[in-house]
Coordinates of C-alpha atoms in Angstrom, one line a residue:
X132 CA 2.9 -3.0 -20.9
X133 CA 1.2 -6.0 -19.1
X134 CA 4.3 -6.5 -17.0
X135 CA 3.4 -3.1 -15.4
X136 CA 0.3 -4.5 -13.7
X137 CA 2.1 -7.6 -12.8
X138 CA 5.2 -5.6 -10.4
X139 CA 2.7 -3.2 -9.8
X140 CA 1.0 -4.2 -6.4
X141 CA -1.2 -2.0 -5.7
X142 CA -5.0 -2.1 -5.9
X143 CA -4.8 -5.6 -7.3
X144 CA -8.3 -7.1 -6.2
X145 CA -9.9 -10.5 -7.3
X146 CA -12.4 -9.3 -10.3
X147 CA -15.5 -10.6 -8.9
X148 CA -15.4 -9.5 -5.3
X149 CA -15.0 -5.7 -7.6
X150 CA -17.5 -6.4 -9.8
X151 CA -20.1 -7.1 -6.5
X152 CA -18.4 -3.9 -5.0
X153 CA -19.4 -2.2 -7.9
X154 CA -23.0 -3.3 -8.0
X155 CA -23.5 -2.7 -4.5
X156 CA -22.2 0.6 -4.7
X157 CA -24.4 2.3 -7.6
X158 CA -27.5 0.3 -5.7
X159 CA -26.5 2.7 -2.5
X160 CA -25.6 6.1 -4.9
X161 CA -29.4 4.8 -6.2
X162 CA -30.6 4.5 -2.8
X163 CA -29.0 7.7 -1.4
X164 CA -30.4 10.2 -4.3
X165 CA -33.9 9.2 -3.6
X166 CA -33.1 9.4 0.5
X167 CA -31.7 12.6 0.6
X168 CA -35.5 14.0 0.2
X169 CA -36.3 12.1 3.1
X170 CA -33.7 13.6 5.3
X171 CA -34.8 16.5 4.4
X172 CA -38.1 16.1 5.8
X173 CA -36.9 14.7 9.0
X174 CA -34.6 17.5 10.2
X175 CA -37.7 19.8 8.9
X176 CA -39.4 17.3 11.1
X177 CA -37.1 17.5 13.9
X178 CA -36.9 20.8 14.4
X179 CA -40.0 22.0 14.1
X180 CA -41.2 19.4 16.7
X181 CA -38.7 20.4 19.2
X182 CA -40.4 23.5 19.1
X183 CA -43.4 22.5 19.4
X184 CA -42.9 19.7 22.3
X185 CA -40.8 22.9 24.4
X186 CA -44.0 25.0 23.9
X187 CA -46.6 22.0 24.9
X188 CA -45.1 20.3 27.9
X189 CA -48.9 18.6 28.2
X190 CA -47.9 16.2 25.5
X191 CA -48.2 12.9 27.4
X192 CA -46.7 11.1 24.2
X193 CA -43.9 12.8 23.7
X194 CA -41.5 10.9 25.2
X195 CA -42.4 7.5 22.9
X196 CA -43.1 10.8 19.6
X197 CA -39.2 11.8 20.5
X198 CA -37.9 8.0 20.4
X199 CA -39.9 7.7 17.0
X200 CA -38.1 10.9 15.7
X201 CA -34.9 9.3 17.0
X202 CA -34.8 5.9 15.2
X203 CA -36.3 8.1 12.4
X204 CA -34.0 10.5 12.0
X205 CA -30.9 7.7 12.6
X206 CA -32.9 5.7 9.4
X207 CA -32.8 8.5 7.3
X208 CA -28.9 9.3 7.8
X209 CA -28.3 5.7 7.9
X210 CA -29.9 5.7 4.5
X211 CA -26.8 8.5 3.3
X212 CA -24.1 6.1 4.0
X213 CA -23.3 2.9 1.9
X214 CA -23.2 0.8 4.7
X215 CA -26.9 1.4 5.9
X216 CA -27.1 -1.6 7.7
X217 CA -24.1 -1.2 10.1
X218 CA -24.9 2.6 10.4
X219 CA -28.4 1.9 11.8
X220 CA -27.4 -1.0 14.0
X221 CA -23.8 0.5 15.4
X222 CA -25.8 4.1 16.3
X223 CA -29.2 2.0 17.5
X224 CA -27.4 0.1 20.1
X225 CA -25.7 3.3 21.9
X226 CA -28.2 6.0 24.1
X227 CA -28.3 9.4 23.6
X228 CA -28.0 12.0 26.0
X229 CA -31.1 12.2 25.0
X230 CA -34.0 10.5 22.9
X231 CA -33.9 13.3 20.8
X232 CA -32.9 13.9 17.1
X233 CA -29.8 15.6 17.1
X234 CA -27.7 15.1 13.6
X235 CA -24.7 16.7 16.1
X236 CA -24.8 14.3 18.4
X237 CA -25.6 11.3 16.3
X238 CA -22.9 12.3 14.1
X239 CA -20.3 12.4 17.6
X240 CA -21.7 8.8 18.5
X241 CA -20.8 7.8 14.5
X242 CA -17.1 8.6 15.3
X243 CA -17.2 7.8 18.6
X244 CA -18.0 3.9 17.6
X245 CA -15.4 3.9 14.5
X246 CA -13.1 5.3 17.0
X247 CA -13.6 2.4 19.4
X248 CA -14.1 -0.1 16.2
X249 CA -10.8 0.6 15.3
X250 CA -8.9 0.3 18.4
X251 CA -10.4 -2.8 19.2
X252 CA -8.3 -4.5 16.1
X253 CA -4.7 -1.9 16.9
X254 CA -3.2 -4.9 18.0
X255 CA -3.5 -6.8 15.2
X256 CA -1.1 -6.3 13.2
X257 CA 1.7 -7.4 16.2
X258 CA -0.1 -9.9 17.1
X259 CA 0.0 -11.7 13.3
X260 CA 4.0 -10.6 13.6
X261 CA 4.4 -13.1 15.3
X262 CA 2.9 -15.8 14.3
X263 CA 4.0 -15.6 10.8
X264 CA 7.5 -16.0 9.1
X265 CA 7.4 -14.3 5.8
X266 CA 9.4 -11.3 6.5
X267 CA 8.0 -9.3 3.8
X268 CA 4.5 -9.6 5.2
X269 CA 6.4 -8.6 8.7
X270 CA 7.5 -5.6 7.2
X271 CA 4.0 -4.4 5.7
X272 CA 1.7 -5.6 8.8
X273 CA 4.7 -2.9 10.6
X274 CA 3.7 -0.5 8.2
X275 CA -0.3 -1.9 9.6
X276 CA 1.0 -0.5 12.4
X277 CA 1.6 3.0 12.0
X278 CA -1.3 3.2 9.7
X279 CA -4.0 2.6 12.3
X280 CA -2.1 4.5 14.9
X281 CA -2.5 7.2 12.5
X282 CA -6.1 6.5 11.7
X283 CA -6.8 6.8 15.4
X284 CA -5.0 10.4 15.4
X285 CA -7.6 11.4 12.6
X286 CA -10.7 10.0 14.4
X287 CA -9.6 11.3 18.1
X288 CA -8.5 14.7 15.8
X289 CA -12.3 14.4 14.6
X290 CA -14.0 13.9 18.1
X291 CA -12.1 16.4 19.8
X292 CA -12.7 19.2 17.2
X293 CA -16.7 18.6 18.0
X294 CA -16.4 18.8 22.0
X295 CA -14.1 22.0 21.5
X296 CA -17.7 23.6 22.4
X297 CA -19.5 21.6 24.3
X298 CA -20.2 24.3 26.6
X299 CA -21.4 26.7 24.2
X300 CA -24.8 27.5 24.3
X301 CA -25.2 26.5 20.5
X302 CA -25.9 23.6 19.1
X303 CA -25.9 24.3 16.0
X304 CA -23.9 21.4 13.3
X305 CA -22.9 25.1 10.9
X306 CA -21.7 26.5 13.8
X307 CA -19.6 24.1 15.9
X308 CA -18.2 21.9 13.4
X309 CA -15.0 22.5 11.4
X310 CA -16.8 20.6 8.5
X311 CA -13.8 20.9 6.2
X312 CA -10.9 19.6 8.8
X313 CA -13.0 16.4 9.3
X314 CA -13.9 15.7 6.0
X315 CA -10.6 15.7 5.5
X316 CA -9.3 13.7 8.4
X317 CA -11.9 11.2 8.1
X318 CA -10.6 10.5 4.5
X319 CA -7.5 10.1 5.3
X320 CA -8.3 7.6 8.2
X321 CA -10.4 5.9 5.0
X322 CA -7.3 5.7 3.1
X323 CA -5.0 4.4 5.9
X324 CA -6.7 1.7 6.6
X325 CA -7.3 0.9 2.3
X326 CA -3.3 1.2 2.4
X327 CA -2.6 -1.1 4.8
X328 CA -4.6 -4.1 2.4
X329 CA -3.0 -2.5 -0.3
X330 CA 0.9 -3.2 0.9
X331 CA -0.4 -6.8 2.5
X332 CA -1.5 -7.3 -1.2
X333 CA 1.3 -6.1 -3.0
X334 CA 3.3 -8.8 -0.9
X335 CA 0.7 -11.7 -1.4
X336 CA -2.2 -11.0 -2.8
X337 CA -3.1 -14.7 -1.8
X338 CA -2.1 -15.0 1.5
X339 CA -4.4 -15.7 4.6
X340 CA -3.0 -12.4 7.0
X341 CA -5.0 -10.4 4.1
X342 CA -8.2 -12.3 3.8
X343 CA -7.9 -12.0 7.6
X344 CA -7.0 -8.0 7.9
X345 CA -9.7 -7.7 5.4
X346 CA -12.3 -9.3 8.2
X347 CA -11.1 -7.6 10.9
X348 CA -11.2 -4.3 9.2
X349 CA -14.6 -4.1 7.4
X350 CA -16.4 -2.9 10.9
X351 CA -13.8 -0.2 11.0
X352 CA -13.7 1.0 7.6
X353 CA -17.3 0.7 7.0
X354 CA -18.1 2.7 10.8
X355 CA -15.9 6.1 9.5
X356 CA -17.2 5.5 6.0
X357 CA -20.4 6.2 7.8
X358 CA -18.9 8.6 9.7
X359 CA -18.2 10.5 6.4
X360 CA -21.6 10.0 4.9
X361 CA -23.3 11.5 7.3
X362 CA -21.1 14.7 8.1
X363 CA -20.9 15.5 3.9
X364 CA -24.7 15.6 3.3
X365 CA -26.3 16.4 6.6
X366 CA -24.6 19.7 5.7
X367 CA -24.8 19.5 2.5
X368 CA -28.8 19.1 3.5
X369 CA -28.9 22.4 5.9
X370 CA -26.4 24.0 2.8
X371 CA -29.2 23.4 0.4
X372 CA -32.1 24.8 3.1
X373 CA -30.6 27.6 3.7
X374 CA -28.7 27.1 6.4
X375 CA -26.3 29.7 6.8
X376 CA -22.6 27.9 6.8
X377 CA -20.5 30.0 9.3
X378 CA -16.6 29.6 8.1
X379 CA -13.6 31.4 9.6
X380 CA -12.9 34.2 7.8
X381 CA -9.0 35.4 6.9
X382 CA -7.6 38.6 9.0
X383 CA -6.9 42.2 7.3
X384 CA -4.2 40.6 5.8
X385 CA -4.2 38.0 4.6
X386 CA -3.6 34.7 6.6
X387 CA -6.1 33.0 9.2
X388 CA -5.9 33.5 12.8
X389 CA -3.9 30.5 13.5
X390 CA -0.6 31.9 11.4
X391 CA 0.9 33.7 13.6
X392 CA 3.3 37.2 13.5
X393 CA 6.7 34.8 13.7
X394 CA 5.5 32.5 10.5
X395 CA 4.0 36.1 8.9
X396 CA 7.6 37.6 9.1
X397 CA 9.0 34.2 8.6
X398 CA 7.1 33.9 4.9
X399 CA 7.8 36.8 3.9
X400 CA 11.6 37.4 5.0
X401 CA 13.6 36.4 1.7
X402 CA 15.9 33.1 2.5
X403 CA 19.2 34.2 3.4
X404 CA 17.3 37.0 6.4
X405 CA 15.5 33.9 7.5
X406 CA 17.4 32.8 11.1
X407 CA 17.2 29.1 11.8
X408 CA 16.3 27.0 14.8
X409 CA 18.7 24.3 13.9
X410 CA 21.0 24.1 11.0
X411 CA 22.3 20.8 9.3
X412 CA 25.6 20.7 7.7
X413 CA 27.1 16.9 6.4
X414 CA 30.8 18.7 7.6
X415 CA 29.5 19.6 11.3
X416 CA 29.5 23.4 11.2
X417 CA 25.7 23.2 12.0
X418 CA 24.0 22.3 15.3
X419 CA 23.4 18.6 13.7
X420 CA 25.2 16.4 10.7
X421 CA 22.1 14.7 9.7
X422 CA 17.8 16.1 9.2
X423 CA 16.9 12.6 11.1
X424 CA 18.6 14.4 14.1
X425 CA 17.4 17.4 13.6
X426 CA 14.0 16.5 13.4
X427 CA 14.2 14.0 17.0
X428 CA 15.7 17.4 18.6
X429 CA 12.7 19.5 17.9
X430 CA 9.6 19.2 20.9
X431 CA 6.3 17.1 20.1
X432 CA 3.1 19.2 19.0
X433 CA 4.1 22.6 18.8
X434 CA 1.7 25.1 17.5
X435 CA 4.8 27.5 16.4
X436 CA 7.4 27.4 13.8
X437 CA 10.5 25.4 13.6
X438 CA 12.8 26.3 11.1
X439 CA 15.6 23.9 10.3
X440 CA 17.9 25.6 7.9
X441 CA 19.9 22.3 5.5
X442 CA 23.0 24.0 3.9
X443 CA 24.1 22.2 0.7
X444 CA 25.1 18.5 0.1
X445 CA 23.6 15.3 -0.5
X446 CA 22.1 13.2 2.3
X447 CA 21.9 10.0 2.6
X448 CA 19.3 9.0 5.0
X449 CA 16.2 8.0 5.1
X450 CA 14.1 11.0 6.9
X451 CA 11.0 10.8 8.6
X452 CA 8.9 13.2 10.8
X453 CA 5.9 11.6 12.2
X454 CA 2.5 12.6 13.4
X455 CA 3.7 14.0 16.5
X456 CA 5.8 16.3 15.1
X457 CA 4.0 19.7 13.7
X458 CA 5.1 23.1 11.7
X459 CA 8.0 22.2 11.1
X460 CA 9.5 24.7 8.4
X461 CA 13.0 23.6 6.4
X462 CA 14.4 24.8 3.5
X463 CA 17.7 24.5 1.6
X464 CA 20.2 26.1 -0.6
X465 CA 18.6 24.7 -3.8
X466 CA 16.8 21.7 -4.8
X467 CA 19.8 20.9 -7.0
X468 CA 22.2 21.7 -4.1
X469 CA 20.5 20.6 -1.2
X470 CA 19.5 16.8 -1.8
X471 CA 17.6 14.2 0.8
X472 CA 18.8 10.7 -1.1
X473 CA 18.3 7.0 -0.2
X474 CA 17.1 3.5 -2.5
X475 CA 15.4 2.0 -0.4
X476 CA 12.6 -0.3 -3.1
X477 CA 10.3 -2.8 -3.9
X478 CA 12.2 -5.4 -5.2
X479 CA 15.2 -5.7 -2.2
X480 CA 12.5 -6.1 -0.4
X481 CA 10.6 -2.8 1.3
X482 CA 6.6 -1.9 1.0
X483 CA 6.1 0.8 -1.5
X484 CA 4.9 2.7 1.5
X485 CA 7.9 2.7 3.3
X486 CA 10.3 2.9 0.7
X487 CA 10.1 6.7 0.8
X488 CA 13.4 9.1 1.0
X489 CA 11.5 11.4 3.2
X490 CA 8.0 10.6 4.6
X491 CA 6.2 13.3 6.4
X492 CA 3.1 13.3 8.2
X493 CA 3.6 15.6 10.8
X494 CA 0.7 18.5 10.2
X495 CA 2.0 21.8 9.1
X496 CA 4.9 21.0 7.5
X497 CA 6.6 23.3 5.1
X498 CA 9.7 22.1 2.1
X499 CA 11.3 25.2 0.6
X500 CA 14.5 24.7 -3.0
X501 CA 15.1 20.8 -1.9
X502 CA 14.8 17.8 -3.9
X503 CA 14.7 14.8 -2.6
X504 CA 15.6 11.7 -4.7
X505 CA 15.2 7.5 -5.1
X506 CA 18.2 6.3 -7.0
X507 CA 17.0 3.3 -7.0
X508 CA 17.2 3.3 -10.8
X509 CA 14.2 1.8 -12.7
X510 CA 14.9 -2.0 -12.4
X511 CA 13.9 -1.8 -8.6
X512 CA 10.1 -0.8 -9.8
X513 CA 8.3 0.9 -6.8
X514 CA 11.1 3.3 -4.7
X515 CA 9.1 6.0 -3.6
X516 CA 11.3 9.4 -3.1
X517 CA 8.7 11.9 -1.2
X518 CA 5.8 10.6 1.1
X519 CA 3.5 12.9 2.4
X520 CA 0.6 12.5 4.8
X521 CA 1.0 15.4 6.0
X522 CA -2.1 17.8 6.3
X523 CA -1.9 21.8 5.3
X524 CA 1.5 20.7 3.8
X525 CA 3.4 23.3 1.2
X526 CA 6.3 22.1 -1.1
X527 CA 7.6 25.3 -2.9
X528 CA 10.5 24.8 -5.1
X529 CA 11.0 21.6 -5.0
X530 CA 12.4 18.5 -6.7
X531 CA 11.4 15.1 -7.1
X532 CA 13.7 12.7 -8.8
X533 CA 12.9 8.6 -9.2
X534 CA 11.2 6.2 -11.6
X535 CA 8.3 4.1 -10.6
X536 CA 6.6 5.9 -7.8
X537 CA 8.3 9.0 -8.0
X538 CA 5.8 11.2 -5.6
X539 CA 3.4 9.4 -2.9
X540 CA 1.1 12.5 -2.3
X541 CA -0.8 9.6 0.5
X542 CA -3.4 11.4 2.4
X543 CA -5.0 15.0 3.4
X544 CA -3.6 18.8 2.4
X545 CA -1.1 19.2 0.2
X546 CA 0.3 22.2 -1.9
X547 CA 3.4 21.7 -4.7
X548 CA 3.9 25.2 -6.2
X549 CA 7.2 25.6 -9.3
X550 CA 8.5 21.9 -8.1
X551 CA 10.1 19.8 -10.6
X552 CA 9.1 15.8 -10.9
X553 CA 9.9 13.6 -12.8
X554 CA 8.9 9.7 -13.3
X555 CA 8.4 6.8 -15.2
X556 CA 5.5 4.5 -13.9
X557 CA 2.5 5.9 -11.8
X558 CA 5.0 8.5 -10.8
X559 CA 2.7 11.0 -8.9
X560 CA -0.4 9.0 -7.0
X561 CA -2.0 8.1 -3.7
X562 CA -5.4 9.5 -2.2
X563 CA -4.5 13.4 -1.1
X564 CA -6.3 16.1 -1.8
X565 CA -3.2 17.5 -3.8
X566 CA -2.8 20.8 -6.3
X567 CA 0.6 21.1 -7.9
X568 CA 0.9 24.3 -9.2
X569 CA 3.5 25.4 -11.5
X570 CA 5.1 22.7 -11.6
X571 CA 7.0 21.1 -14.1
X572 CA 6.1 17.0 -14.8
X573 CA 8.0 15.6 -17.0
X574 CA 8.1 11.5 -17.5
X575 CA 11.5 9.9 -18.3
X576 CA 11.9 6.7 -20.2
X577 CA 11.3 3.9 -18.7
X578 CA 12.4 0.2 -19.1
X579 CA 11.3 -2.1 -22.1
X580 CA 8.1 -3.2 -22.7
X581 CA 7.0 -0.4 -20.3
X582 CA 4.7 3.1 -20.7
X583 CA 4.8 5.9 -18.4
X584 CA 1.8 7.0 -16.7
X585 CA 2.0 10.8 -14.7
X586 CA -0.9 9.9 -12.4
X587 CA -2.7 7.3 -10.2
X588 CA -5.1 8.3 -7.8
X589 CA -6.4 6.4 -5.6
X590 CA -9.7 7.4 -4.1
X591 CA -11.9 4.6 -3.1
X592 CA -15.1 5.8 -1.4
X593 CA -17.4 8.2 -2.8
X594 CA -17.4 10.8 0.5
X595 CA -13.5 11.0 0.7
X596 CA -12.7 15.1 0.1
X597 CA -9.5 13.4 -2.7
X598 CA -8.2 13.9 -5.6
X599 CA -5.0 15.0 -7.6
X600 CA -5.7 19.0 -9.6
X601 CA -2.8 19.8 -12.0
X602 CA -3.3 23.7 -12.9
X603 CA -1.2 25.1 -15.1
X604 CA 1.1 23.4 -14.9
X605 CA 4.0 21.8 -18.4
X606 CA 4.1 18.5 -19.1
X607 CA 6.8 17.5 -21.1
X608 CA 9.7 14.9 -21.6
X609 CA 12.4 14.5 -19.8
X610 CA 15.6 13.5 -22.3
X611 CA 14.3 11.4 -25.0
X612 CA 11.6 9.6 -24.3
X613 CA 10.2 6.5 -26.9
X614 CA 7.7 4.7 -24.9
X615 CA 4.0 5.5 -24.8
X616 CA 2.9 7.8 -22.1
X617 CA -0.2 8.6 -20.7
X618 CA -1.6 11.4 -17.9
X619 CA -2.5 8.4 -15.9
X620 CA -4.6 5.8 -14.7
X621 CA -7.7 5.3 -12.8
X622 CA -6.1 3.6 -9.3
X623 CA -9.5 2.8 -7.7
X624 CA -12.9 2.8 -7.9
X625 CA -13.6 6.6 -7.5
X626 CA -10.3 7.8 -9.0
X627 CA -10.4 11.6 -9.3
X628 CA -7.8 13.3 -11.7
X629 CA -8.0 16.9 -13.4
X630 CA -6.0 18.8 -15.7
X631 CA -6.6 22.1 -16.2
X632 CA -4.6 24.7 -17.5
X633 CA -1.5 23.1 -17.8
X634 CA 0.8 23.0 -21.1
X635 CA 1.0 19.4 -22.7
X636 CA 3.7 18.5 -24.9
X637 CA 3.2 16.2 -28.1
X638 CA 5.0 12.8 -26.9
X639 CA 1.5 12.3 -24.6
X640 CA -0.6 9.3 -26.7
X641 CA -3.4 11.2 -28.3
X642 CA -6.0 8.7 -25.7
X643 CA -4.8 11.2 -23.3
X644 CA -5.3 7.9 -20.6
X645 CA -4.9 4.4 -20.1
X646 CA -6.9 1.8 -18.0
X647 CA -5.3 0.0 -14.5
X648 CA -6.3 -3.1 -15.7
X649 CA -6.2 -3.6 -19.8
X650 CA -8.7 -3.5 -21.4
X651 CA -11.1 -3.0 -19.0
X652 CA -12.8 -0.3 -18.4
X653 CA -12.7 1.2 -15.4
X654 CA -16.1 2.2 -13.7
X655 CA -18.4 4.9 -14.1
X656 CA -17.3 6.3 -10.9
X657 CA -14.3 7.9 -11.7
X658 CA -14.1 11.3 -12.5
X659 CA -11.1 12.2 -15.3
X660 CA -11.3 15.8 -16.5
X661 CA -9.3 18.0 -18.6
X662 CA -9.7 21.7 -19.2
X663 CA -8.4 24.4 -21.3
X664 CA -5.1 22.8 -21.8
X665 CA -2.8 23.8 -24.5
X666 CA 0.4 22.5 -26.5
X667 CA 0.9 19.8 -28.9
X668 CA -0.5 17.4 -26.6
X669 CA -3.8 19.2 -25.6
X670 CA -6.4 17.9 -28.3
X671 CA -9.7 16.2 -26.5
X672 CA -11.0 14.8 -29.9
X673 CA -9.0 11.2 -29.7
X674 CA -9.0 10.3 -25.9
X675 CA -10.6 8.0 -24.5
X676 CA -14.6 7.1 -24.6
X677 CA -14.9 6.3 -21.0
X678 CA -18.2 7.5 -19.5
X679 CA -16.1 8.4 -16.1
X680 CA -14.2 11.2 -18.3
X681 CA -15.3 14.1 -19.3
X682 CA -13.1 15.7 -22.3
X683 CA -14.2 19.0 -21.5
X684 CA -15.6 20.8 -18.5
X685 CA -16.8 24.3 -18.1
X686 CA -15.3 27.2 -15.9
X687 CA -17.7 26.3 -12.8
X688 CA -16.7 23.0 -12.8
X689 CA -12.8 23.9 -12.9
X690 CA -13.0 26.1 -10.3
X691 CA -13.8 23.0 -7.3
X692 CA -10.5 21.5 -8.6
X693 CA -8.4 25.3 -7.6
X694 CA -6.7 26.3 -4.7
X695 CA -9.8 27.9 -2.2
X696 CA -12.6 24.8 -2.3
X697 CA -10.5 21.9 -3.0
X698 CA -7.8 22.3 -0.2
X699 CA -9.6 25.4 1.3
X700 CA -6.0 27.4 1.0
X701 CA -7.1 30.3 1.3
X702 CA -7.4 29.3 4.9
X703 CA -3.5 28.6 4.9
X704 CA -1.4 28.9 2.0
X705 CA 0.5 31.9 3.1
X706 CA 0.5 34.8 -0.2
X707 CA 4.0 35.5 0.4
X708 CA 7.8 33.4 -0.6
X709 CA 4.7 30.2 -1.4
X710 CA 2.8 31.9 -3.8
X711 CA -0.5 30.3 -4.9
X712 CA -3.3 31.4 -7.3
X713 CA -6.3 30.7 -5.5
X714 CA -9.0 30.3 -8.6
X715 CA -8.7 29.9 -12.5

């Protein structure tokens, strides 16, 4: 069993450093709780003070009062973050449009500070690549470059969303901000930075390159975390104060405004009635012979759907749909007939992040009736079938077939319905906000001396709106499975995984879950829970006794991990061929 940790390089950190981080985080969470009341007072005081100031222009000390309120407001806001010192010093060093305390402007400044800092270090991977000879580290640094580009895109998109109504007379934080979107994007940016460090540690956990990268990314990580904490806490406190939160409502037919008429027709049609824009066929009878060629023919940042039909066949290629390719709808003949297959793996030199047979980060991706495979085999260790960082992505009636690390739900909001997933070690992992609904999850026999772990969730920052939700799924073995099998193990300090209303077969070990580090209880800050599961493996009497594990949660608590509150699915999931249950 120990062998699993020896070749699963992800998440490995210096234990003394980890203990220090946990103590620091615990202290910060206590301070944050105390500071919440202070921030409420500051926000209320700022609002009242602004009204008084407008009605009393004769106040000669107005400027000094504004400066004092601004400084106090920044300090109160920063005390809500994990890194209050870097928050206060960075925000205090830039000029605001006025000396008045404006939570909206302060949040926008925090985003701009994070974006500028990451821009300053974005060229570091290329510089380090030129200085080293280690091939595996070069590949990991290449991944870092991609991850930095994606993180910058998330930050820039967040900034742009705050500027969308600059011409509006409204300065209300609740009217101009796409709250859920920005929390998702900032969570993803943090995940990108953490993934860079994970990849370097996977190759060589003691390398100077890793040490240097950690140093250079410290400010970027802290500033991004600060922005996420600011938006989460201010909005939460405004909500407690009774300030109404303005959300975009669904249209009368059950779709949000951005789902255009063609999308609605497309998603309501049967597969045979769909008219694709592009067709892929290995025999040359389509518009393209490979999936990647079809992707390359699609325009960038399309706001309307591009429909790609992939005919039956096995496509031996490593497909990449990058951040610039939006709203692609790809469907096959059946997940057992239309298959994307690769065999890249960690043992033969490819970093886990790049082993996937199919990679998608462009937003709004939908896959239907397609199989994703990595055929490297169990002895090649990490070998991903699919990696998704696509926001508001859907996988419907798809299959994911590999061994270790089968499905990498890396980041952003994702939804899997009626899918088949099989693997061995950590075969559903990542730090997306992801829901698996009505899926068949089937562990298979691993290598000798290995055990199976279905999930490994990677939430690193308490502000991230991420986690794995397994809802109304079936968990049973794929063939004969003699190895011990667990529902998962917490990969990071705030790992979040919930299994609810699912059927769990009796082959799952009665303890249910297992530590990441052998005989080391995970921190109290994880959130692992089960709710109303059935089957011979669903009993919780013999489950682990971790402080962060909840064998029973209320329906109200479980509801937080359903489609609407967790991934805002009712705002973007179509109701037809991609069906979903929005609640318990």
